[in-house]
Structure formats: C-alpha cells, structure tokens
Amino acid sequence: MSDNWYCEEVGLNIPELKRITEFFDLYCEDSTINFVNNYPDKKTVYIDFRSVIKFSLGLEQAIINKYSKIEPVLKSALMGAKMIMWSNKDITPKDIELQITNLPPHYKKGIREIRKKDIGKIVCVDGFIKSRSQTRPKILKAAFKCLRCGHINFVTQNSRKLEEPFIGCENETCGKKGPFDIVIEESELTDFQVMKLQEMPDSMIGTKPYDIALEFKGDLTGLIEAGEKVTVIGLVKSRLATTKEGKTCQLETFIDVMSAEKAESDYSECVITPEDKEAIIKLSQREDIRDLIIRSIAPSVYGYEEIKEGIALQLFTGVRKVLPDGTILRGNINVLLVGDPSTAKSQLLRKAVTLSTRGVFASGRNASAAGLTAAVVNDELGEGWTLEGLSLIHI
C-alpha cells in the first residue's frame, strides 16, 4: 500500500501511512505492548481518541465519519509499529481488534437521536442493558469445501444468513455451483454477543423508552450483564429488516460496539468528609445504634418497629457466604410486606427507596408479569433466548 493511496480513497486530508505508524508508537505504546504480550489470548489495541485529536484533525474526522475505510489503513500502519515489528509472533492485520475510547462529549448522542445520517459514523451513547444473548462463536469468513473437486472456497459473511459461494467453485478446472460443505476448522471465527441498550429512566419521563441493538465481538463479549449502566462507543450500521414473510424495505439500525465502559458506582458521588467519618464512628459506638437506625426509617410513620427493622436489614444487606459443602448463601435480603389497606405500606417502601442510592419504586402498573428482577425471553433479534432485566434491574 502506498503512503498516499488511501488519502484519495478516504477523501480526507489525513497523515501518510508512516505518520500513522508514528502515532501508534508515540501514543499507543503501552496498549501495543500489552497486545503483543497477551496475543493471541487478547487481540485488542486501544486508541485514546484524545490523542487522535491532538495528533491530526484529518485523522479524527476520518475515524469518525469513514471508519470502515480507514480501519484497514490503521491496522496496516499498526503492523509497522516498533513493538509489533520487534516481536517474534506471527501477527496479521486481521488478528487486530481496535477499540476507540474517550470520545469527546460533542460526539455523544441519545438513542432516539440516531438517524440515517449517522449510519457509517462512530457515536457514543449512554443507557442500560435491557437484555443480552449468550456468547456464541460467529463465522466471519466461512470455508466451503467443494464436494466435487475438494477445493476450499472462502466467503466473507456479511449477514445473519450463511452465504455460500455465489459464482460457484473458485477452482478453474471445476467451476461447479455446488454442492458445498462448510469446514468449521478452517473458517475464521470470533466470539459474538447481542445486547439491547435502552435509554436511562431519567431521560424518558412521560415517554416510551427507545432502545437499540448492540453487537459485541471478540474480547468485548461476556463482560456486561443485563441491567448494568454503560457508555458505548461504536459504529452505527444498518441492515434489511426481516419478518416471517421475508425481507422488507425498512432498515434496522444497530451499533457495532468498539468499546463499552460500565458506569461508575452510584456511591462515587457520595463524598464523606473527615467530619462525616468522625460522626459515623461516634454513632457506631452508641449502645442504642440499632434502635436509632430503626427510628430513622420513615419517622413520620408511627410504630411498626419490627417492619422498620426488616427494612433496615434489607438496606444494609448481608454477606454472600459459601459453605464447606459448596452451598451458596446469598447476601441479598428479600422482604415481603403484607397488610391491610391504609397501613402505610407504600409510605414505608417510598422512604426506603429514598434511602437507597439504587432504589426504584415498582408498582403493579410497571412490574412485568415475568417478575421484578429478570426474565428469560425469546430474543426478537433472532439470537435465541436472552436474559432481560426488569423493574428492579433498571436502576
């Protein structure tokens, strides 16, 4: 590849190939070293987008707006990086997975803001994982053996349906259009997982929440659970929507994930000063601390000390234990509160929600028939059975 071939192909004023190699040596050295040391178990090289902006405005725009074209250029440039050149490992561009991190805030979009103009561009979105599929192998390039001559034909897979050699066997002495038998051992595979990202509850007050499908590949799979809050950076793609009757004229949009970062703990905003710490220690030494905690829960509701004690125990939770025989005792405490109407049940629950940083009040209107925590449902994306987080997971 010449140093100026891709400048016209991408259509932007970006550095020459050797300059992009210098970028990897200068700004991605630690990530490249980690990649080389852990290859082939890990195949990820991280690109901090703040460094890209500092290095070249043209490269920034190429990555954001024309990533599909610039990706092979980046991988070719990375192959010339010192750490890869000096390694004795047989690394090829197809073995490299690039992950973009630290996208600036002005590239962030809401799920409902993604439109046709965003297809082919990199975006950053926030939300929580509504559902996820199991991690399964996916064929990227299928190897087909011609049953007439034995020649192996390779076909890149771009859709959900397996694509066989369209023009027939590549062997010039054969050329037959089958039959073919897929050879898994010689096919190019990757780990694959589908998730559904839904808008955060505080951004959809009074409206129906929007969601979008996420596709995870390689090292990114199996890291996120249903109900977790995440910030996702990825490439917006589309494909023909399909129904039982076949393909339609509509396109379904999804994000090919390049990096995903879990939201910080809800306790990150809780700042404890030295004075607070001193007061907490002083309170812990009081002999009536148990009664004090009970009286502090919904003080406007008179009585119900035993119920308030149960709520306090639930708020503090327990400790997960594993017995010598392998039996697991979970630390989470569940409370069933049953009583006559107008006995302050809802008031007690609402007060408990305000005390918990991850509390949510679920009534009969918004609780799923499948349950409050999670349900195994048949995924509408066609990826089999998935775990879907429900009311008490969407926090």
XYZ file of C-alpha atoms in Angstrom:
395
model
C 0.000 0.000 0.000
C 1.475 3.365 -1.000
C 1.560 6.192 1.513
C -0.917 8.345 -0.404
C -3.325 5.771 -1.863
C -5.876 5.996 0.924
C -5.862 9.806 1.119
C -7.967 9.902 -2.045
C -9.882 6.748 -1.138
C -11.000 8.110 2.222
C -11.425 11.580 0.796
C -9.916 13.469 3.728
C -6.595 15.139 4.380
C -5.035 12.579 6.710
C -1.381 11.775 7.511
C 0.637 9.370 5.421
C 0.871 5.747 6.454
C 4.281 6.142 8.099
C 2.959 9.091 10.121
C 0.070 6.972 11.433
C 2.644 4.347 12.427
C 4.440 7.096 14.337
C 1.135 7.873 16.052
C 0.871 4.292 17.335
C 4.492 4.357 18.523
C 4.018 7.698 20.257
C 0.537 7.469 21.765
C -0.371 3.758 21.875
C 2.892 2.188 23.032
C 1.543 0.763 26.307
C -1.534 -0.678 24.609
C 0.597 -2.180 21.832
C 2.967 -3.764 24.368
C 0.006 -5.256 26.225
C -1.392 -6.554 22.924
C 1.887 -8.237 21.959
C 2.409 -9.763 25.417
C -1.099 -11.254 25.578
C -1.506 -12.280 21.937
C -3.284 -14.495 20.844
C -5.404 -14.698 24.023
C -6.174 -10.968 23.766
C -6.260 -9.155 20.435
C -7.240 -5.606 21.404
C -5.297 -2.393 20.837
C -6.849 0.675 22.470
C -6.838 4.072 20.749
C -7.421 7.013 23.076
C -9.347 9.452 20.892
C -7.961 12.420 22.806
C -4.567 11.502 21.376
C -6.024 11.298 17.863
C -7.401 14.843 18.182
C -4.016 16.056 19.390
C -2.236 14.292 16.521
C -4.335 15.137 13.446
C -7.708 16.761 12.753
C -7.904 14.897 9.449
C -7.378 11.532 11.146
C -10.031 12.452 13.713
C -12.614 13.155 11.005
C -11.636 10.045 9.033
C -12.146 7.783 12.052
C -15.478 9.371 12.993
C -17.020 9.687 9.525
C -15.366 6.987 7.388
C -14.210 4.337 9.819
C -14.942 1.369 7.542
C -12.448 2.757 5.023
C -9.829 3.956 7.481
C -9.829 0.775 9.640
C -7.655 -1.325 7.271
C -5.286 1.654 6.974
C -4.972 1.863 10.765
C -4.275 -1.861 11.018
C -1.665 -1.693 8.239
C 0.017 1.229 9.977
C -0.064 -0.619 13.299
C 1.742 -3.569 11.726
C 4.719 -1.233 11.291
C 4.773 -0.202 14.957
C 8.052 -0.942 16.712
C 6.618 -3.295 19.332
C 4.943 -5.462 16.698
C 7.924 -5.382 14.331
C 10.271 -6.422 17.141
C 8.043 -9.234 18.398
C 8.583 -12.793 17.240
C 4.864 -13.512 16.998
C 3.073 -14.174 13.721
C 0.583 -11.280 13.804
C -1.547 -10.259 10.817
C -3.901 -7.254 10.409
C -6.987 -9.472 10.659
C -5.845 -10.552 14.141
C -6.065 -6.986 15.486
C -9.172 -5.583 17.179
C -9.122 -1.794 17.512
C -11.084 -0.157 20.325
C -11.764 3.581 20.398
C -12.006 5.109 23.882
C -12.571 8.554 25.435
C -14.718 10.100 22.729
C -15.346 13.823 23.472
C -18.818 14.830 24.764
C -19.830 16.519 21.488
C -19.869 13.097 19.803
C -22.378 11.761 22.348
C -25.921 11.086 21.133
C -29.162 9.920 22.654
C -30.539 6.639 21.358
C -33.601 8.390 19.931
C -31.361 10.927 18.156
C -29.667 8.354 15.901
C -30.810 8.884 12.289
C -29.864 7.795 8.769
C -27.118 10.462 8.617
C -25.340 8.640 11.449
C -25.068 5.335 9.567
C -21.390 4.616 8.975
C -20.261 7.022 11.697
C -18.909 6.455 15.191
C -21.126 7.626 18.057
C -21.148 7.481 21.847
C -24.382 6.570 23.654
C -25.419 6.005 27.269
C -28.042 3.648 28.628
C -28.597 0.424 30.494
C -28.512 -3.100 29.142
C -32.106 -4.255 28.803
C -31.270 -7.750 27.563
C -28.335 -9.814 26.394
C -27.851 -13.028 24.476
C -25.421 -15.807 25.204
C -21.901 -15.553 23.820
C -21.554 -17.817 20.803
C -18.986 -18.296 18.043
C -19.788 -16.459 14.810
C -18.322 -17.132 11.383
C -16.613 -14.108 9.845
C -15.179 -15.909 6.836
C -16.607 -19.327 6.012
C -14.563 -22.096 4.406
C -16.586 -24.209 1.954
C -15.284 -27.472 0.562
C -16.444 -28.309 -2.943
C -17.691 -31.893 -2.800
C -16.868 -32.377 -6.483
C -13.184 -31.388 -6.524
C -12.288 -30.840 -2.850
C -11.199 -27.208 -3.334
C -11.663 -24.883 -0.318
C -13.563 -21.661 -1.092
C -13.641 -18.745 1.372
C -16.683 -16.455 1.611
C -16.885 -13.398 3.884
C -20.137 -13.429 5.870
C -21.943 -10.077 5.972
C -25.419 -11.099 7.122
C -27.120 -13.415 9.583
C -27.874 -15.994 6.893
C -24.962 -18.189 5.836
C -23.764 -17.160 2.369
C -22.358 -19.914 0.140
C -20.079 -19.314 -2.880
C -22.346 -17.403 -5.273
C -20.447 -17.849 -8.513
C -19.523 -21.450 -7.815
C -16.242 -23.183 -7.055
C -13.157 -20.986 -7.492
C -11.179 -23.926 -8.894
C -10.816 -23.150 -12.617
C -10.920 -26.830 -13.521
C -14.212 -27.251 -11.629
C -16.404 -24.120 -11.529
C -19.446 -26.081 -10.341
C -22.090 -24.368 -8.190
C -22.025 -26.997 -5.536
C -22.696 -28.940 -3.561
C -20.525 -27.395 -0.817
C -19.819 -28.496 2.721
C -18.733 -25.935 5.325
C -15.422 -26.631 7.084
C -15.595 -25.047 10.537
C -11.970 -25.864 11.365
C -10.676 -23.694 8.510
C -13.240 -20.896 8.870
C -12.448 -17.589 10.584
C -14.459 -17.325 13.824
C -14.983 -14.806 16.595
C -16.934 -14.675 19.840
C -20.227 -12.858 19.298
C -22.936 -11.454 21.564
C -26.012 -9.269 21.032
C -27.411 -6.881 23.633
C -30.180 -4.303 23.694
C -29.395 -0.846 25.062
C -32.298 1.202 26.436
C -32.492 4.853 27.424
C -31.871 5.758 31.036
C -35.059 6.147 33.124
C -34.340 9.810 33.909
C -34.212 10.681 30.196
C -37.578 9.191 29.208
C -40.011 10.698 31.717
C -43.504 10.616 30.254
C -42.430 8.905 27.013
C -41.906 5.393 25.751
C -38.218 4.409 26.062
C -36.169 3.907 22.908
C -33.674 1.081 22.517
C -31.077 -0.052 20.014
C -29.302 -3.346 19.345
C -25.612 -3.699 20.195
C -23.263 -6.251 18.648
C -20.174 -7.267 20.638
C -17.293 -9.228 19.150
C -14.047 -10.761 20.361
C -12.628 -9.511 23.657
C -15.719 -7.361 24.328
C -18.078 -10.306 24.802
C -19.193 -11.600 28.187
C -18.156 -8.508 30.147
C -21.535 -6.831 30.753
C -24.662 -8.134 32.463
C -28.322 -7.228 31.996
C -29.283 -4.140 33.979
C -25.841 -2.531 34.050
C -25.413 1.101 33.052
C -22.881 1.544 30.268
C -21.357 4.097 27.933
C -20.898 2.568 24.488
C -18.715 3.750 21.615
C -19.350 2.086 18.297
C -20.040 2.246 14.585
C -23.663 2.783 13.542
C -24.665 0.188 10.948
C -27.887 -0.934 9.294
C -29.279 -3.977 7.523
C -32.538 -5.005 5.910
C -35.189 -5.817 8.470
C -36.672 -9.286 8.106
C -40.034 -10.715 9.097
C -41.605 -14.154 8.804
C -42.650 -13.184 5.280
C -39.077 -12.261 4.306
C -37.032 -9.096 3.824
C -38.678 -5.672 3.963
C -37.818 -2.206 2.629
C -37.095 -0.961 6.126
C -33.645 -0.928 7.681
C -32.902 -1.892 11.252
C -30.142 0.109 12.890
C -27.595 -1.318 15.314
C -24.243 -0.369 16.825
C -21.116 -2.416 16.170
C -19.507 -1.880 19.574
C -15.874 -0.764 19.730
C -15.674 -0.123 23.468
C -18.050 -0.272 26.421
C -17.453 1.244 29.822
C -19.563 0.469 32.859
C -20.920 3.464 34.733
C -19.178 4.314 37.961
C -20.705 3.093 41.180
C -23.646 5.119 42.449
C -21.558 5.725 45.555
C -18.982 7.693 43.548
C -20.988 10.885 44.134
C -21.153 10.250 47.880
C -18.359 12.324 49.401
C -17.541 11.565 53.036
C -15.621 14.337 54.768
C -13.373 13.759 57.798
C -16.138 15.287 59.936
C -18.663 12.807 58.486
C -16.306 9.909 59.166
C -15.831 11.046 62.758
C -19.607 11.333 63.252
C -20.187 7.842 61.773
C -17.586 6.284 64.076
C -19.111 8.083 67.050
C -22.599 6.821 66.158
C -21.316 3.253 65.752
C -20.170 3.283 69.388
C -23.612 4.072 70.749
C -25.320 1.198 72.528
C -28.707 2.169 71.092
C -27.486 2.345 67.471
C -29.892 -0.430 66.409
C -32.922 1.391 67.801
C -31.645 4.676 66.377
C -31.492 3.226 62.861
C -34.990 1.761 63.182
C -36.424 5.087 64.365
C -34.693 6.894 61.492
C -36.662 4.963 58.856
C -39.871 6.818 57.940
C -40.034 8.758 61.242
C -43.343 10.265 60.125
C -44.914 6.784 60.320
C -45.640 5.917 63.953
C -44.779 2.442 65.240
C -44.118 -0.622 63.070
C -40.680 -1.151 64.691
C -40.427 -4.769 63.532
C -41.266 -3.824 59.936
C -38.777 -0.959 60.011
C -36.144 -3.317 61.392
C -36.715 -5.667 58.455
C -36.386 -2.775 56.010
C -33.159 -1.691 57.739
C -31.728 -5.196 57.414
C -32.642 -5.210 53.732
C -30.966 -1.837 53.167
C -27.751 -2.982 54.851
C -27.987 -6.439 53.200
C -25.925 -9.403 54.285
C -22.701 -11.077 53.193
C -22.522 -13.738 50.499
C -21.258 -16.987 52.042
C -20.028 -20.254 50.576
C -20.360 -23.231 52.931
C -17.750 -26.032 53.044
C -20.038 -28.302 51.008
C -20.314 -25.673 48.244
C -23.756 -24.379 49.211
C -24.099 -20.658 48.480
C -25.989 -18.379 50.842
C -26.784 -15.128 49.092
C -26.256 -11.856 50.895
C -29.242 -10.014 49.454
C -32.278 -9.901 51.727
C -35.839 -10.006 50.412
C -38.768 -8.644 52.424
C -42.436 -9.477 51.846
C -44.697 -6.845 53.403
C -48.363 -7.852 53.642
C -51.045 -5.819 55.391
C -54.464 -4.234 55.316
C -55.105 -1.130 53.193
C -54.068 2.236 54.641
C -51.414 0.801 56.961
C -48.508 2.830 55.497
C -47.018 0.014 53.398
C -46.390 2.262 50.395
C -45.083 5.066 52.608
C -42.542 2.738 54.178
C -41.436 1.491 50.760
C -41.107 5.005 49.355
C -38.977 6.063 52.308
C -36.756 3.013 51.800
C -36.320 3.950 48.128
C -35.129 7.445 49.065
C -32.525 5.963 51.417
C -31.058 3.632 48.789
C -28.860 5.054 46.027
C -30.077 2.296 43.697
C -33.694 2.211 44.776
C -36.659 2.154 42.413
C -40.355 2.015 43.254
C -42.197 -0.548 41.120
C -45.976 -0.654 41.287
C -48.381 -3.142 39.750
C -48.562 -0.974 36.640
C -44.884 -1.142 35.743
C -43.953 -4.569 37.101
C -43.647 -7.289 34.488
C -45.733 -10.420 34.670
C -42.466 -12.346 34.464
C -41.128 -10.788 37.626
C -39.354 -7.774 39.056
C -35.713 -8.700 38.581
C -35.115 -10.595 35.347
C -36.744 -12.926 32.868
C -35.515 -15.303 30.197
C -37.262 -14.304 26.976
C -37.073 -15.332 23.333
C -34.974 -12.603 21.721
C -36.724 -10.715 18.942
C -33.317 -10.139 17.331
C -33.159 -13.803 16.474
C -30.262 -14.664 18.771
C -32.129 -17.280 20.819
C -33.031 -16.946 24.490
C -31.791 -13.866 26.318
C -31.745 -12.579 29.877
C -33.826 -9.391 30.136
C -33.566 -7.079 33.112
C -36.875 -5.874 34.532
C -38.033 -3.304 37.081
C -35.519 -3.908 39.854
C -32.639 -4.247 37.410
C -33.337 -0.979 35.573
C -31.811 1.212 38.242
